Amino acid sequence: MVDPIILFFILGALAGLLRSELRLPAAIYEFVTIVLLLAIGLKGGVELAKQPFGELLPQILAVVAMGFFLSLLAFPVLRYLGRFKRADAASIAAHYGSVSVGTFAVAIAYLGTRQVVFEEHMPLLLVMLEVPAIIVGIVLARGVSKETRWKTVAHEVFLGKGIVLLLGGLFIGWIAGPDGLSSIEPLFVDMFKGILALFLLEMGLLTATQLGGLRKHGVFLAAFAIIMPLFSAVIGAGLGWALGLSVGGTAILATLAASASYIAAPAAMRISVPEANPTLSLAASLGITFPFNVVVGIPLYHALSIWIHTFARG
């Protein structure tokens, strides 16, 4: 049976392709996004309070290294095989080394529906993966020079809405604990999948608007937008197993590796690499990779994680 939240995404995409008048009001979309980000952060913060930070440090460092690696891997493929300009190749690479909060939310809903447990500190790893690829993308596009506006970039990356809400939720959940959050559970826990359904409806509408960019720029970008996530998922799943994560945690890390940013990375690239064409990055990340991951990728990454853990046990 197809999860209803996926059907909401498909409805939005079809409505957009058919040029329907359906639109989610801007204020409603803003509210939905805020609730979704806070809910993810709160859940991670509650569990983060249950374990010493020192035990998580090796995982954090490994995940940060993965973010650097994936963007550095994507750049030469785009630059020399795809023949993109340096700025465009660096920008797209930054998007694919970073992560998608929306894809992460779908993944935890998918595993939750199937009662697959996973490590609850995964939102912390999500936050840590936002930053490395953006830094790499800027350096690849510009090099390190006096012209790079690092202060502005740091403000956009670390104080952007997504990071502030995720980290704020983590902090609140860590301080309050499960008992302290019981009064707000109806909004942030009980209604999570309903909020996510509305978010995916809007994402479907946005996806339809980006498909024109793919028609204009050929099949290479579309192929990259599918092959790169599959390869990245294998890296993420392998790292998850090496770090001792559960099957569910491995599936989440594989999904994070396979996802591509369409919020934090575009904002940072717009400031630091204004000559890069944002249509290319969004057409790939939002037009192809996001729907691929939501409809096909997440179940595939879960199956990959099961296989890796089964194979490792012999």
Coordinates of C-alpha atoms in Angstrom, one line a residue, residues 37-209:
L37 CA 11.6 21.6 11.4
L38 CA 10.8 22.1 15.1
A39 CA 9.2 18.7 15.4
I40 CA 12.3 17.0 14.0
G41 CA 14.6 19.0 16.3
L42 CA 12.4 18.4 19.4
K43 CA 12.4 14.6 18.8
G44 CA 16.1 14.5 18.4
G45 CA 16.7 16.7 21.5
V46 CA 14.7 14.5 23.8
E47 CA 16.8 11.5 22.8
L48 CA 20.0 13.5 22.8
A49 CA 19.6 14.1 26.6
K50 CA 19.7 10.4 27.2
Q51 CA 23.3 9.8 26.0
P52 CA 26.6 11.6 26.6
F53 CA 27.8 13.9 23.8
G54 CA 31.2 12.3 23.8
E55 CA 29.7 9.0 22.5
L56 CA 28.2 10.8 19.5
L57 CA 31.4 12.7 18.6
P58 CA 32.9 9.9 16.3
Q59 CA 29.6 9.7 14.4
I60 CA 29.5 13.5 14.0
L61 CA 33.0 13.6 12.7
A62 CA 32.5 10.7 10.3
V63 CA 29.3 12.3 8.9
V64 CA 31.0 15.7 8.4
A65 CA 33.8 13.9 6.5
M66 CA 31.1 12.2 4.3
G67 CA 29.7 15.6 3.5
F68 CA 33.0 16.9 2.3
F69 CA 33.7 13.7 0.4
L70 CA 30.4 13.6 -1.5
S71 CA 30.6 17.2 -2.7
L72 CA 34.3 16.7 -3.7
L73 CA 33.3 13.6 -5.7
A74 CA 30.4 15.3 -7.5
F75 CA 32.4 18.3 -8.7
P76 CA 34.8 16.6 -11.2
V77 CA 31.9 14.5 -12.6
L78 CA 29.9 17.7 -13.3
R79 CA 32.9 19.7 -14.4
Y80 CA 34.6 17.3 -16.8
L81 CA 31.9 14.8 -17.8
G82 CA 28.9 17.2 -17.7
R83 CA 31.0 20.1 -19.0
F84 CA 29.4 22.6 -16.7
K85 CA 31.0 25.9 -16.0
R86 CA 33.1 25.9 -12.8
A87 CA 30.6 27.9 -10.8
D88 CA 27.7 25.8 -11.9
A89 CA 29.5 22.5 -11.1
A90 CA 30.6 23.8 -7.7
S91 CA 27.0 24.9 -6.9
I92 CA 25.4 21.7 -7.9
A93 CA 28.1 19.7 -6.0
A94 CA 27.3 21.7 -2.9
H95 CA 23.6 20.8 -3.2
Y96 CA 24.4 17.1 -3.5
G97 CA 26.8 17.1 -0.6
S98 CA 24.2 18.8 1.6
V99 CA 20.9 17.4 2.8
S100 CA 17.1 17.7 2.3
V101 CA 15.1 18.2 5.5
G102 CA 11.9 17.2 3.6
T103 CA 13.4 13.9 2.5
F104 CA 14.6 13.2 6.0
A105 CA 11.0 13.9 7.3
V106 CA 9.6 11.4 4.8
A107 CA 12.2 8.8 5.8
I108 CA 11.3 8.9 9.5
A109 CA 7.6 8.8 8.7
Y110 CA 8.2 5.8 6.4
L111 CA 10.2 3.9 9.1
G112 CA 7.7 4.9 11.7
T113 CA 4.8 3.5 9.8
R114 CA 6.7 0.2 9.5
Q115 CA 7.7 0.3 13.2
V116 CA 11.4 0.3 12.3
V117 CA 13.4 1.8 15.1
F118 CA 16.4 4.1 14.6
E119 CA 18.7 6.2 16.6
E120 CA 16.9 9.3 17.8
H121 CA 19.9 11.6 17.5
M122 CA 19.7 11.5 13.7
P123 CA 18.4 15.1 13.5
L124 CA 21.8 16.1 15.0
L125 CA 23.6 14.4 12.1
L126 CA 21.2 16.1 9.7
V127 CA 22.3 19.5 11.0
M128 CA 25.9 18.6 10.8
L129 CA 25.6 17.6 7.1
E130 CA 24.2 20.9 6.1
V131 CA 27.4 22.8 6.4
P132 CA 30.5 21.0 5.0
A133 CA 29.3 20.7 1.4
I134 CA 28.4 24.4 1.2
I135 CA 31.9 25.4 2.3
V136 CA 33.4 23.0 -0.3
G137 CA 31.1 24.5 -3.0
I138 CA 32.2 28.0 -2.3
V139 CA 35.9 27.1 -2.2
L140 CA 35.6 25.1 -5.4
A141 CA 33.9 28.0 -7.2
R142 CA 36.0 30.8 -5.9
G143 CA 39.0 29.5 -4.1
V144 CA 40.0 31.1 -0.8
S145 CA 40.4 34.8 -1.4
K146 CA 39.8 38.2 0.2
E147 CA 36.8 38.6 -2.1
T148 CA 34.9 35.7 -0.4
R149 CA 32.3 37.2 2.0
W150 CA 32.8 34.6 4.7
K151 CA 30.9 36.6 7.3
T152 CA 27.8 36.9 5.2
V153 CA 28.1 33.2 4.1
A154 CA 28.4 32.1 7.8
H155 CA 25.4 34.2 8.7
E156 CA 23.3 32.6 5.9
V157 CA 24.4 29.1 6.7
F158 CA 24.4 29.0 10.5
L159 CA 21.6 31.5 11.1
G160 CA 19.3 30.5 8.3
K161 CA 15.8 29.5 9.2
G162 CA 16.3 25.8 8.8
I163 CA 19.4 25.5 11.0
V164 CA 18.0 27.8 13.7
L165 CA 14.8 25.9 14.0
L166 CA 16.5 22.5 13.9
L167 CA 19.1 23.5 16.5
G168 CA 16.5 25.4 18.5
G169 CA 14.3 22.3 18.6
L170 CA 17.2 20.1 19.6
F171 CA 18.1 22.5 22.4
I172 CA 14.5 22.8 23.7
G173 CA 14.0 19.0 23.6
W174 CA 17.3 18.4 25.3
I175 CA 16.4 20.8 28.1
A176 CA 12.7 20.0 28.6
G177 CA 12.9 16.2 28.2
P178 CA 9.8 14.0 27.3
D179 CA 7.8 15.0 30.4
G180 CA 8.3 18.7 29.7
L181 CA 7.1 18.3 26.1
S182 CA 4.0 16.3 26.8
S183 CA 1.8 19.5 26.7
I184 CA 2.8 20.3 23.1
E185 CA 2.8 16.7 21.7
P186 CA -0.6 17.1 20.0
L187 CA 0.9 19.6 17.5
F188 CA 4.5 18.4 17.2
V189 CA 4.0 14.6 17.5
D190 CA 0.4 13.6 16.9
M191 CA 0.0 15.9 13.9
F192 CA 3.4 15.3 12.4
K193 CA 2.3 13.2 9.4
G194 CA -0.6 15.6 8.6
I195 CA 1.8 18.5 8.6
L196 CA 4.2 16.5 6.5
A197 CA 1.4 15.7 4.0
L198 CA 0.7 19.4 3.5
F199 CA 4.5 20.1 3.1
L200 CA 4.7 17.4 0.4
L201 CA 1.7 18.8 -1.4
E202 CA 3.5 22.1 -1.8
M203 CA 6.7 20.2 -2.7
G204 CA 4.9 18.5 -5.5
L205 CA 3.7 21.8 -6.9
L206 CA 7.2 23.2 -6.7
T207 CA 8.7 20.1 -8.4
A208 CA 6.5 20.7 -11.4
T209 CA 7.9 24.2 -11.8

